[in-house]
Short mmCIF file of C-alpha atoms in Angstrom, two decimals:
data_model
loop_
_atom_site.label_atom_id
_atom_site.label_comp_id
_atom_site.label_asym_id
_atom_site.label_seq_id
_atom_site.Cartn_x
_atom_site.Cartn_y
_atom_site.Cartn_z
CA MET A 111 0.07 0.03 0.11
CA SER A 112 2.77 2.37 0.81
CA GLU A 113 4.49 2.14 -2.56
CA SER A 114 1.17 2.62 -4.46
CA ALA A 115 0.32 5.71 -2.38
CA LEU A 116 3.70 7.13 -3.04
CA VAL A 117 3.07 6.80 -6.81
CA ALA A 118 -0.42 8.41 -6.55
CA PHE A 119 1.21 11.23 -4.54
CA ALA A 120 3.95 11.56 -7.21
CA SER A 121 1.30 11.94 -9.94
CA LEU A 122 -0.44 14.58 -7.75
CA VAL A 123 2.76 16.46 -7.47
CA GLN A 124 3.24 16.39 -11.28
CA SER A 125 -0.29 17.75 -11.93
CA ASP A 126 -0.85 20.23 -9.03
CA SER A 127 1.40 23.23 -8.95
CA GLN A 128 0.44 24.26 -5.41
CA VAL A 129 1.43 20.90 -4.00
CA ARG A 130 4.59 20.72 -6.08
CA GLU A 131 5.65 24.12 -4.48
CA GLN A 132 4.99 22.60 -1.05
CA VAL A 133 7.14 19.65 -1.90
CA ARG A 134 9.86 22.28 -3.23
CA GLN A 135 9.92 23.95 0.02
CA ALA A 136 9.98 20.82 2.20
CA GLU A 137 12.58 20.98 4.78
CA SER A 138 12.61 17.19 5.43
CA PRO A 139 11.33 13.86 4.50
CA GLN A 140 8.78 13.97 7.30
CA HIS A 141 7.46 17.29 5.89
CA VAL A 142 6.59 15.60 2.45
CA VAL A 143 5.08 12.49 4.29
CA ASP A 144 2.87 14.79 6.40
CA LEU A 145 1.80 16.70 3.32
CA ALA A 146 0.97 13.52 1.44
CA LYS A 147 -1.08 12.25 4.32
CA GLU A 148 -3.08 15.59 4.19
CA GLN A 149 -3.87 14.83 0.62
CA GLY A 150 -5.00 11.17 1.51
CA HIS A 151 -1.73 9.36 0.50
CA GLU A 152 -0.02 7.48 3.30
CA PHE A 153 3.54 6.18 2.97
CA THR A 154 6.69 5.99 5.11
CA GLN A 155 9.67 8.11 4.94
CA ALA A 156 11.63 4.90 4.30
CA THR A 157 9.50 4.15 1.18
CA MET A 158 9.95 7.71 -0.10
CA MET A 159 13.61 7.88 0.51
CA LYS A 160 14.27 4.28 -1.16
CA MET A 161 12.36 5.54 -4.30
CA GLN A 162 14.34 8.80 -4.19
CA ALA A 163 17.64 6.85 -4.09
CA GLU A 164 16.65 4.50 -6.93
CA LYS A 165 15.59 7.31 -9.17
CA MET A 166 18.62 9.57 -8.37
CA LYS A 167 20.95 6.70 -9.77
CA HIS A 168 19.51 7.26 -13.17
CA LEU A 169 19.52 11.06 -13.21
CA HIS A 170 22.56 12.70 -14.82
CA ASP A 171 24.72 14.92 -12.40
CA ASP A 172 23.74 18.05 -14.33
CA HIS A 173 20.22 17.71 -13.34
CA LEU A 174 21.07 17.10 -9.61
CA ASN A 175 23.38 20.15 -9.62
CA LYS A 176 20.51 22.26 -10.47
CA ALA A 177 18.59 21.30 -7.41
CA SER A 178 19.01 24.10 -4.76
CA SER A 179 17.15 22.12 -1.92
CA TRP A 180 16.22 18.63 -0.84
CA GLY A 181 12.67 19.32 -1.91
CA GLU A 182 13.80 20.27 -5.46
CA ALA A 183 15.86 17.02 -5.56
CA LEU A 184 12.82 15.00 -4.56
CA LEU A 185 10.82 16.83 -7.49
CA LEU A 186 13.34 15.54 -9.98
CA CYS A 187 12.51 12.08 -8.79
CA PHE A 188 8.83 12.61 -8.91
CA GLY A 189 9.09 14.09 -12.52
CA GLY A 190 7.95 17.56 -11.40
CA HIS A 191 10.79 19.63 -12.86
CA SER A 192 9.17 22.97 -12.86
#
């Protein structure tokens, strides 16, 4: 359930600019987990961080260097580049 909730939240992040901005400004993984829960998507920090680590393996360094915060790095993994 946790992984499917994370996938659903990632889709929401891609389609909702307000949620995307909240993720961009996230100060910690727990902040994103809490935000997702408010939107009806429950998953753990561990699930999210594993997904982030897996996806970051496939991103070019140039993409990661553009991220100025943890939240922006997570957006790269969610596919919300703007």
